[in-house]
Short mmCIF file of C-alpha atoms in Angstrom, two decimals:
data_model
loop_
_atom_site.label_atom_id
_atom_site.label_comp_id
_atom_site.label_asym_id
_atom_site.label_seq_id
_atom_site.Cartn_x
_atom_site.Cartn_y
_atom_site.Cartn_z
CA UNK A 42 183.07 175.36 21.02
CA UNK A 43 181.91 172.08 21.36
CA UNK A 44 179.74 169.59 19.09
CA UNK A 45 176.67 170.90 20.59
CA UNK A 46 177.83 174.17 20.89
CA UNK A 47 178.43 174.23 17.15
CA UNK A 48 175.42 172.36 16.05
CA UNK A 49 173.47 175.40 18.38
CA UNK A 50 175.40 177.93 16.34
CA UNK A 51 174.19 176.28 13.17
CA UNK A 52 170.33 176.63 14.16
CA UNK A 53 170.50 179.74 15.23
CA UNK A 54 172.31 181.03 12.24
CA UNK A 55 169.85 179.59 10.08
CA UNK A 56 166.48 180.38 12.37
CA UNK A 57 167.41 184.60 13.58
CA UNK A 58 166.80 186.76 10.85
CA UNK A 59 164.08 188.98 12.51
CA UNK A 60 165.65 191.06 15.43
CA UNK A 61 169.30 190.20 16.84
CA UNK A 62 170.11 187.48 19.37
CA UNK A 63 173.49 188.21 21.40
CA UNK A 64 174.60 184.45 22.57
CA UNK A 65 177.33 183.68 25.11
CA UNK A 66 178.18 180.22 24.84
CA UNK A 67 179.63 178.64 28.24
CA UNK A 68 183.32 177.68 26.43
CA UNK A 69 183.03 181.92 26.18
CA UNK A 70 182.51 182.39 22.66
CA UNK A 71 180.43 184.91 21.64
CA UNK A 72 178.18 185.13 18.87
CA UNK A 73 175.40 187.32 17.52
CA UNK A 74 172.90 186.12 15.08
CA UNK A 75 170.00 188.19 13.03
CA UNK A 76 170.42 191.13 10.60
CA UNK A 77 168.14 193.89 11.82
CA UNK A 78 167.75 195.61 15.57
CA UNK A 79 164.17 195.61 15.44
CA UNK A 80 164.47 193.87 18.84
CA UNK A 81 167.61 193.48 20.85
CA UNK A 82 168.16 190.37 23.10
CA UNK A 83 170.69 188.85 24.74
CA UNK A 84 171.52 184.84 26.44
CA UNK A 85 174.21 183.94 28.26
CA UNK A 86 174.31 179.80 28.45
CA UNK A 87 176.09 179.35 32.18
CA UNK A 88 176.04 175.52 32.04
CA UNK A 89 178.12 172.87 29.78
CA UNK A 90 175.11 170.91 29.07
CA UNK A 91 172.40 173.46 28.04
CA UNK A 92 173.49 173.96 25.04
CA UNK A 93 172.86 169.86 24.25
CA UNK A 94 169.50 170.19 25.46
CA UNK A 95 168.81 173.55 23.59
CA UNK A 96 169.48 171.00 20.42
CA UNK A 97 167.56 168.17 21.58
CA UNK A 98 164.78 169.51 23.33
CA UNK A 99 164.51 173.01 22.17
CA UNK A 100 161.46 174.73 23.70
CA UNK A 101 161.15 172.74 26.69
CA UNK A 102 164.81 173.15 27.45
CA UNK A 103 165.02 177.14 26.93
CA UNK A 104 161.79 177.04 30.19
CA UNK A 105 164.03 174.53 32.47
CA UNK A 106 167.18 176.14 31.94
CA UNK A 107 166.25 179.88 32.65
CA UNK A 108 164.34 178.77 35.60
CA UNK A 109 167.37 177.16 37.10
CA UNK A 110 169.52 179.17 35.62
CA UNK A 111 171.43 177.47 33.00
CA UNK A 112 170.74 180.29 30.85
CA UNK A 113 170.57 183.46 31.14
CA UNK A 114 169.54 186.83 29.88
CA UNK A 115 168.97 190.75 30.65
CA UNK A 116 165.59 191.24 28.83
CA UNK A 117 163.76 187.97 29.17
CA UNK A 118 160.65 189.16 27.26
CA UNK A 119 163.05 190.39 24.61
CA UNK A 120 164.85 187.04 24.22
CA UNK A 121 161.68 185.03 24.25
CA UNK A 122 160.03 187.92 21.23
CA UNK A 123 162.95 186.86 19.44
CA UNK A 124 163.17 183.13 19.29
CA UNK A 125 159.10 183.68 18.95
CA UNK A 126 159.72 185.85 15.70
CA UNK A 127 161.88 183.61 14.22
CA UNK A 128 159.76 180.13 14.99
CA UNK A 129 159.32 177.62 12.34
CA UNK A 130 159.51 174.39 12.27
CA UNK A 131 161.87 173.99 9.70
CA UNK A 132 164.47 176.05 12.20
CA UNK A 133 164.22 173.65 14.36
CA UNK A 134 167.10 170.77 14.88
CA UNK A 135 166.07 167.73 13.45
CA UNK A 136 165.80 165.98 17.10
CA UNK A 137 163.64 168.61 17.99
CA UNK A 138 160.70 168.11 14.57
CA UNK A 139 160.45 164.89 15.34
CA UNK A 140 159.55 164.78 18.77
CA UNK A 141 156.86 167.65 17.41
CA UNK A 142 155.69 165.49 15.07
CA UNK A 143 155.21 162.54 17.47
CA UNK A 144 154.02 164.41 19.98
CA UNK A 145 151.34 166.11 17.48
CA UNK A 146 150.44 162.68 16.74
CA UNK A 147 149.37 161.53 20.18
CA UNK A 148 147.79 165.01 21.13
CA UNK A 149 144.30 163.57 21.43
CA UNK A 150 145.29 161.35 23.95
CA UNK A 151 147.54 163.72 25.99
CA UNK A 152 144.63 165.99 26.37
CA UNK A 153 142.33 163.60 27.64
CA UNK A 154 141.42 165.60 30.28
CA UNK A 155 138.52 163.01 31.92
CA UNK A 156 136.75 164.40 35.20
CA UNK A 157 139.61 162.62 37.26
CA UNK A 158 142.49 164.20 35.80
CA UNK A 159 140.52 167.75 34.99
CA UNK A 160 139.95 167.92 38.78
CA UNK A 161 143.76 167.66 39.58
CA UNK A 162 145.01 169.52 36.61
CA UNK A 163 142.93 172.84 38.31
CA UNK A 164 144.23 172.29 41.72
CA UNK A 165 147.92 172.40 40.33
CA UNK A 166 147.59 175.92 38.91
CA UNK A 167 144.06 177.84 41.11
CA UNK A 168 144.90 176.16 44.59
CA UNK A 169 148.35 178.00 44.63
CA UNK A 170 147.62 180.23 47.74
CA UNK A 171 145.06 183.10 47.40
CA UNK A 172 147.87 185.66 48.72
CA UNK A 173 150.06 184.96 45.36
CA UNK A 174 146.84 185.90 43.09
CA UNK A 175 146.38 188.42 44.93
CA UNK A 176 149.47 189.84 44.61
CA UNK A 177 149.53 190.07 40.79
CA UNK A 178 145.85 190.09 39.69
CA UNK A 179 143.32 192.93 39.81
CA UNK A 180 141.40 193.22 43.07
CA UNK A 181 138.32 191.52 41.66
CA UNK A 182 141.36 188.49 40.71
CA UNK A 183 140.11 188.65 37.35
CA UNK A 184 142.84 185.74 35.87
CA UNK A 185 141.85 186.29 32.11
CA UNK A 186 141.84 189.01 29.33
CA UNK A 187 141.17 192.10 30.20
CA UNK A 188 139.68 194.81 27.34
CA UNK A 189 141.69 197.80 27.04
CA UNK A 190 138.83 199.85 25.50
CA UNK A 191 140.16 202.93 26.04
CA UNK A 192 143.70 204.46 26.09
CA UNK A 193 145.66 204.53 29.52
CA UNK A 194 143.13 202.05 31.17
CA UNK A 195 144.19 200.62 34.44
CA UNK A 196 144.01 197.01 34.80
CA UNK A 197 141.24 197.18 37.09
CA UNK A 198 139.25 199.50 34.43
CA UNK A 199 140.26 196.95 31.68
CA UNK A 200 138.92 194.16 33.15
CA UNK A 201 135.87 196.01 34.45
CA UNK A 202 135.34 197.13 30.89
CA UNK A 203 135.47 193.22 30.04
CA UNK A 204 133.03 192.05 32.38
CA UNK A 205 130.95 194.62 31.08
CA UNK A 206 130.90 194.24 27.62
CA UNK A 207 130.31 190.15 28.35
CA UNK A 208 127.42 190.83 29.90
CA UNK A 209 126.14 193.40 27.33
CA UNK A 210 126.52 190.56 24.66
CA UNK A 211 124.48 188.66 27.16
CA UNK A 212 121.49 190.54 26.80
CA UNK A 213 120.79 190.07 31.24
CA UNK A 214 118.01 191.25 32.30
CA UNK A 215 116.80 191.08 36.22
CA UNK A 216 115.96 187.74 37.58
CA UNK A 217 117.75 185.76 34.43
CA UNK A 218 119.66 182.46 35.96
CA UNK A 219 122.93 182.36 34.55
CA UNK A 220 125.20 179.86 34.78
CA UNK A 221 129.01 180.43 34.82
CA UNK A 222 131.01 177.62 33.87
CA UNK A 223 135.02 177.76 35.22
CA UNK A 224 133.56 180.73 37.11
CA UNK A 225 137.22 181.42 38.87
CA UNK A 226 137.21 183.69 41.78
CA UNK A 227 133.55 184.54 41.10
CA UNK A 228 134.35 188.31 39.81
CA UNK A 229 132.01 187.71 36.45
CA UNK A 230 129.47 186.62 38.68
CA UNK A 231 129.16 189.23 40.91
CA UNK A 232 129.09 191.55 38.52
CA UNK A 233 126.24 190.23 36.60
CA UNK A 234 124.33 189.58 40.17
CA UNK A 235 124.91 193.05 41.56
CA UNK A 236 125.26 195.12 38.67
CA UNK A 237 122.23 193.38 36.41
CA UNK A 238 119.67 191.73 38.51
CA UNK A 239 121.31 188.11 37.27
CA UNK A 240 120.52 184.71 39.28
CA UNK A 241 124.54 183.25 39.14
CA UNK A 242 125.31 179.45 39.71
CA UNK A 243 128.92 179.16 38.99
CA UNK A 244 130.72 176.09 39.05
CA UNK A 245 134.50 175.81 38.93
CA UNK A 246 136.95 172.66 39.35
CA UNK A 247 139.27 174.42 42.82
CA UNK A 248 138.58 174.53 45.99
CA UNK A 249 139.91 177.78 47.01
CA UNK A 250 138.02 179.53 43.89
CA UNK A 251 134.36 178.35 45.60
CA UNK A 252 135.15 179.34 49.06
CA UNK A 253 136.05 182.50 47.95
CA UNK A 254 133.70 183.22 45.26
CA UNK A 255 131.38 182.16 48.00
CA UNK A 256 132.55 184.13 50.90
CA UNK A 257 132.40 187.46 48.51
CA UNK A 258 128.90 186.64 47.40
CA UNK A 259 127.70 186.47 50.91
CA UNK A 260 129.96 189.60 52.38
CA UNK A 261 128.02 191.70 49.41
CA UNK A 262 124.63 189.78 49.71
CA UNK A 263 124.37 188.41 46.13
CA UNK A 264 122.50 186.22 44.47
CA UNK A 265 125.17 184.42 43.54
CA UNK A 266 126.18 180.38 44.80
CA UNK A 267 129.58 178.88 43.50
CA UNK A 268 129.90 175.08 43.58
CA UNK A 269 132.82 172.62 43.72
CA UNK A 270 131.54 170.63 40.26
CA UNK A 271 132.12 169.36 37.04
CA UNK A 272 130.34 171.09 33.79
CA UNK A 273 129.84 167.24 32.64
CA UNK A 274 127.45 166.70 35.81
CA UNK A 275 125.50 169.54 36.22
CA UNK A 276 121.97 169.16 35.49
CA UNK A 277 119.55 172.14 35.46
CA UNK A 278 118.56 174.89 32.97
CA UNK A 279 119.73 178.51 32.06
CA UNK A 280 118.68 181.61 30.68
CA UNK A 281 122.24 182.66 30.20
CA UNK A 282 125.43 180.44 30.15
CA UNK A 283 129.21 182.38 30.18
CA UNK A 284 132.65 181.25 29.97
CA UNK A 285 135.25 182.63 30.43
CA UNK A 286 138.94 181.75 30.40
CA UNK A 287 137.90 177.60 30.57
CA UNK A 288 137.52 176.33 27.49
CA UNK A 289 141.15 176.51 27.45
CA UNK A 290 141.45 173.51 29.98
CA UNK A 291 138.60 171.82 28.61
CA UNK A 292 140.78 169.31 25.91
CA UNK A 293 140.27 168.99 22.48
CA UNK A 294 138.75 165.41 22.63
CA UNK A 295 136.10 166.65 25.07
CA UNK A 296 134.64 169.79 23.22
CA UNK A 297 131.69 167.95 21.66
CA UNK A 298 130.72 167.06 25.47
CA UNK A 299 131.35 170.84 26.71
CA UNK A 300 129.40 172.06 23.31
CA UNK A 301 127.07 169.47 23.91
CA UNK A 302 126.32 170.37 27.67
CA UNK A 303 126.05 174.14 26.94
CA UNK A 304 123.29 172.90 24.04
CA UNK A 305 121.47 170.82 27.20
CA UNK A 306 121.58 173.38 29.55
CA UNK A 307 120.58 176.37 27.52
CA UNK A 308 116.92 177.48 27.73
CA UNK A 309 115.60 177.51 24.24
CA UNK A 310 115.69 181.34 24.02
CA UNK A 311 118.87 181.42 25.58
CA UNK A 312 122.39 182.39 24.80
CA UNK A 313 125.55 181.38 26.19
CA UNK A 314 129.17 183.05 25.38
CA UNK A 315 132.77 181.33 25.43
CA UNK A 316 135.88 184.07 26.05
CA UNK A 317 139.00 182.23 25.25
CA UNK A 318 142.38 181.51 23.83
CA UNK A 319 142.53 180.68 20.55
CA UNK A 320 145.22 180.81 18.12
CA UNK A 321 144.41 182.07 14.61
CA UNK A 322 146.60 179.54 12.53
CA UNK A 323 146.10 175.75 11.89
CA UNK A 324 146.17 173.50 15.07
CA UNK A 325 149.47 172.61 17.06
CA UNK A 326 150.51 171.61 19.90
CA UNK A 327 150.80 173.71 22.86
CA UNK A 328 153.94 174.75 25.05
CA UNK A 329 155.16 171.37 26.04
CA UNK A 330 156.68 173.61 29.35
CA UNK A 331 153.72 175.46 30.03
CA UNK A 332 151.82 172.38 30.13
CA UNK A 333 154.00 170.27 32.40
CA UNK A 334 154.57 173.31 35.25
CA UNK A 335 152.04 175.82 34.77
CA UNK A 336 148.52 174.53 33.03
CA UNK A 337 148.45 170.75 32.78
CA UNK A 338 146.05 169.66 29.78
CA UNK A 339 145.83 172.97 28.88
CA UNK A 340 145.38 173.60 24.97
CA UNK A 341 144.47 176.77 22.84
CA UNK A 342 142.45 175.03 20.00
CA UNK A 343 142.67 176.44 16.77
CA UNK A 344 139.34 178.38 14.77
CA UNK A 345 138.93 175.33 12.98
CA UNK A 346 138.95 172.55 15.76
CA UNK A 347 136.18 174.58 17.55
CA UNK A 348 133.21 175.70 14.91
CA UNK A 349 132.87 172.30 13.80
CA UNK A 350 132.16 170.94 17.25
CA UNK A 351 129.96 173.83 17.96
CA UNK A 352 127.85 173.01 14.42
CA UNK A 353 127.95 169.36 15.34
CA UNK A 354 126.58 170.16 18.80
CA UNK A 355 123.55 172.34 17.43
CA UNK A 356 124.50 175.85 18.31
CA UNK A 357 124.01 178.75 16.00
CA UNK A 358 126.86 181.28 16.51
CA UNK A 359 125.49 184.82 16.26
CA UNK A 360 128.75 186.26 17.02
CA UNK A 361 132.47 186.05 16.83
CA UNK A 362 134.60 188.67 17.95
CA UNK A 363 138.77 188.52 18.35
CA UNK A 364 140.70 191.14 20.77
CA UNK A 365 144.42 191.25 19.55
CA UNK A 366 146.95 192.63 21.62
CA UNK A 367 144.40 192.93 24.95
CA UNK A 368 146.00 189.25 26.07
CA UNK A 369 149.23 190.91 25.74
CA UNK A 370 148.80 193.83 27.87
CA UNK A 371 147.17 192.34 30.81
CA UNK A 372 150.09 189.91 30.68
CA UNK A 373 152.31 192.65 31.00
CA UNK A 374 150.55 194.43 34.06
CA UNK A 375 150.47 191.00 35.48
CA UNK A 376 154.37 190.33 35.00
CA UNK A 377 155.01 194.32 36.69
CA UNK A 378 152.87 193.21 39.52
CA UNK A 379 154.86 190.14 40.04
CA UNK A 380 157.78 192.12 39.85
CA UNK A 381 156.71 194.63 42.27
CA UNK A 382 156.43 192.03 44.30
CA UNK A 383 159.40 190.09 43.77
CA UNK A 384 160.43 190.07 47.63
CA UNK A 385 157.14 188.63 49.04
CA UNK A 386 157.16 185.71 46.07
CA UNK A 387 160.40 184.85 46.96
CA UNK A 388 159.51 184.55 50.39
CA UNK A 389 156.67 182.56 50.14
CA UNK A 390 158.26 180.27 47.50
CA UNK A 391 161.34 180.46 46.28
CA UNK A 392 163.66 182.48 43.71
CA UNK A 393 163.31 179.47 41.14
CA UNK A 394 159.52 179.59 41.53
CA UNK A 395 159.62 183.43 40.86
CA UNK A 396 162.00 182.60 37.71
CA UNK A 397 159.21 180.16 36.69
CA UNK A 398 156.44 182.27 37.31
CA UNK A 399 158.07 185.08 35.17
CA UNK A 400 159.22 182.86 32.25
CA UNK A 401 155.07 181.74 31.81
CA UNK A 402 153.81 185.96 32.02
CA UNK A 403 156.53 187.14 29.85
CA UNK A 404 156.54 184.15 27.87
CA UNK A 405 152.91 184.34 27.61
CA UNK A 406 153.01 188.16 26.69
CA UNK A 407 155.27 188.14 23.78
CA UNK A 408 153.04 185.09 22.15
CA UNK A 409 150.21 187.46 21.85
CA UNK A 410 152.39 189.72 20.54
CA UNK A 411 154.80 187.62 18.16
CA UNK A 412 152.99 184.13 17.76
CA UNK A 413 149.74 182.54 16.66
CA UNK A 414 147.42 183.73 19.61
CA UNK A 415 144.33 186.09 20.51
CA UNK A 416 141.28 185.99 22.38
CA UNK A 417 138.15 184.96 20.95
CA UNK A 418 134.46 185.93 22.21
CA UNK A 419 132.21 183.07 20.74
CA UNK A 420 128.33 184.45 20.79
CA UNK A 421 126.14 181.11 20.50
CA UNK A 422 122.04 180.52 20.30
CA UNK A 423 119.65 178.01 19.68
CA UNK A 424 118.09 180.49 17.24
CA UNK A 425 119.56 183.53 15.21
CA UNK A 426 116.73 185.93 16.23
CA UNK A 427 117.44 186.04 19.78
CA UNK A 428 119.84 188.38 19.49
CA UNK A 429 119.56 191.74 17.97
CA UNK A 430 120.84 191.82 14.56
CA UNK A 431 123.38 195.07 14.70
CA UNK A 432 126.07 195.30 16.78
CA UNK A 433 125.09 198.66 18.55
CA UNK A 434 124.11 197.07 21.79
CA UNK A 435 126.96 196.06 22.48
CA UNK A 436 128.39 199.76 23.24
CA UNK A 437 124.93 200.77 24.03
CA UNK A 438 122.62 198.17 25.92
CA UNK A 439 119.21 200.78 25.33
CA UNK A 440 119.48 200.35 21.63
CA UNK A 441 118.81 196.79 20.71
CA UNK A 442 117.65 196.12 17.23
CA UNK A 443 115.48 192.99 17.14
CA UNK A 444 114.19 190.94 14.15
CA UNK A 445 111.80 188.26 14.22
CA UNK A 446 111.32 185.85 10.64
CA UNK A 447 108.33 186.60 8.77
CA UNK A 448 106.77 182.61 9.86
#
C-alpha cells in the first residue's frame, strides 16, 4: 500500500462501524472494515489515483470515480448505505472538513440561483430528452415523491394516491384558479383540472415540460395552460397555489422572494401547499456531485431555514406533514426502471451516463433511507380558519370540520 492507500485505510478504520465495507485497494490488498453484517458491501478501487482523491475530495470523488470506473462495486446501493451510515464529519480526512467548512461558508452565494442562472440550471436536468423520462418515470412522468398509502402500491397508484391527497389538502372546488408553480410535466395539473373542476396556470422554468404539459392539456381538453416563466414575474391572483418538487431548486437566499410571491399571489381566503425535500437535521450543504452533474443550485433546506422565511413572509402554516421512507421507494422503482432499461440508455447516451444516472437514484434512495432526508408537505394560509380544523378531510374530502372565531 501506498501513502494514500494507507491514509484511506486509516479513515475507513476509524469511520465503518455500522455494516461491513469489503475494500480492494488497486496495489491488491484487501481489507474489510466494520464489526456487524447489518449491511454487506463491497469496492474494488481499479485506478492508482482514486484512492488520493477518496482522501482529498471524499464525496465528490466516490460520484466521479464509479462513474468512470475507478471504483468499483457489486451492490452500489449497498456501498453507498454504508459510507451513508457511517457519515460524520469527524470521519472525514482532514482535507476533506475543511473544504466542508469553506464551502459551508460561501453556501449563500453558491446558491444564488438569480432568474438567469435558475433558467439554465432547469434546462441541464428537465430538457434531457422526453424518451429518457419516460423510460423511468410513471406514465403521468410524475418526477417527485410518490405516497405509498397502501401496501403493494404500484408506482403509478403511489403517485396517483399523491396527487390526490395534495389536492384534498387543497380544499378545490369547481372553477377555483390554481396556480402550479415548477408544474413539471403538468401531471398535478391535470389532475386537479379533470378530476376537480380546477382552473390550472402552471408555470415551470423548461421548455420541453410546457410543450408537453401543454400538448396533454389540449389532447384531454383541460382547463389547464402551462407557461415558459419565472415564479418572480408572474403577476395575477389565485384561489389555490401548489408546489411540488421546486422549492428544492429555489436557493436558500431566494426563499423570502418565493414565500413572498406565494403571500402576493394568494387570494385572501386562499391556501397554497409546498411538497418538498427537506432534511430533518440542522442545515448543510448539499451533495457537492449531485449539484455539479445532476441538479445545479439545487439545495434541501433544513426545517429551520424554511419556517422563519415563511413567518417573515406573512403566511400562517395550518399544516405540516413529513412522509419517511415514500422518497425512498419511488427512488427505488425509478432505479429498476432504469435498469430495465439499461440497453436503450446506453444507446441513447452512453454507459458512463447510465453509471451516472444510477449513482444519483441509488445514491438518492439510500439517503432517505440512511441520512438526514424526508419529504415535507407545508399547508400555508393567510388565516387559520380557512381550513378545517381536524385532519379527517384529508382521507375523506365530504367531512370537513370548519371553525370560524367568535369576532
Amino acid at each position: 500500500m501506498d501513502f494514500w492507500e494507507r491514509m484511506l485505510d486509516q479513515t475507513l478504520s476509524r469511520m465503518i462501524t455500522e455494516g461491513t465495507l469489503d475494500v480492494t485497494y488497486f496495489s491488491g490488498t484487501r481489507k474489510s472494515y466494520g464489526r456487524n453484517t447489518r449491511v454487506q458491501a463491497d469496492m474494488r478501487l481499479r485506478d492508482d489515483r482514486i484512492a488520493r482523491a477518496l482522501c482529498l475530495r471524499s464525496e465528490m470523488a466516490l460520484g466521479e470515480g464509479y462513474v468512470d470506473g475507478q471504483i468499483e462495486t457489486d451492490d452500489l446501493f449497498a456501498m453507498q448505505s454504508v459510507l451513508l451510515m457511517n457519515k460524520g464529519m469527524d470521519n472525514l480526512p482532514l482535507p476533506a472538513r475543511i473544504l466542508f467548512r469553506m464551502q459551508f461558508a460561501a453556501r449563500r452565494f453558491i446558491q444564488a440561483n438569480t432568474p438567469v442562472s435558475a433558467r439554465r440550471n432547469a434546462a441541464h436536468h428537465y430538457d434531457l430528452t422526453d424518451e429518457l423520462f419516460a423510460l423511468f418515470l410513471d406514465e403521468d412522468r410524475q418526477y417527485t415523491c410518490a405516497y405509498f398509502s397502501e401496501p403493494g402500491m404500484t408506482l403509478e397508484e403511489a403517485q396517483t394516491a399523491k396527487r390526490h391527497h395534495i389536492a384534498r389538502k387543497l380544499l378545490i372546488e369547481p372553477g377555483m384558479r390554481v396556480l402550479d408553480i415548477g408544474c413539471g410535466w403538468g401531471g398535478m395539473g391535470r389532475t386537479l383540472a379533470r378530476d376537480y373542476g380546477a382552473k390550472v396556470t402552471g408555470i415551470t422554468l423548461s421548455v420541453n415540460q410546457a410543450e408537453y404539459a401543454n400538448a396533454r392539456a389540449k389532447d384531454e381538453g383541460l382547463d389547464a395552460v402551462y407557461h415558459l416563466l419565472d415564479y418572480r414575474k408572474m403577476q395575477d391572483s389565485f384561489d389555490r397555489i401548489v408546489t411540488v418538487g421546486m422549492l428544492e431548486h429555489v436557493g436558500l437566499p431566494q426563499f423570502k422572494n418565493y414565500f413572498g410571491q406565494v403571500k402576493t399571489l394568494l387570494k385572501p381566503d386562499g391556501v397554497a401547499l409546498t411538497h418538498c425535500v427537506m432534511r430533518n437535521t440542522p442545515p448543510s450543504l448539499p451533495s457537492g456531485w449531485l449539484v455539479k452533474y445532476v441538479f445545479p443550485g439545487g439545495y434541501a433546506p433544513a426545517l429551520s431555514e424554511v419556517m422563519p422565511v415563511m413567518e417573515k413572509a406573512g403566511l400562517k402554516i395550518t399544516d405540516m406533514e413529513i412522509w419517511r421512507g415514500h422518497y425512498a421507494k419511488t427512488l427505488h422503482e425509478w432505479a429498476a426502471r432504469t435498469k430495465a432499461n439499461a440497453k436503450r440508455i446506453v444507446e441513447m447516451h452512453d454507459e458512463k451516463f447510465l453509471r451516472m444516472w444510477l449513482y444519483y437514484l441509488e445514491g438518492a434512495e439510500a439517503i432517505f433511507y440512511y441520512g438526514d432526508q424526508c419529504n415535507f408537505q407545508l399547508q400555508m394560509a393567510h388565516n387559520i380558519f380557512d381550513v378545517p380544523v381536524t385532519r379527517d378531510y384529508m382521507a375523506d374530502a365530504t367531512d370537513i370540520r370548519m371553525m370560524e372565531p367568535p369576532f
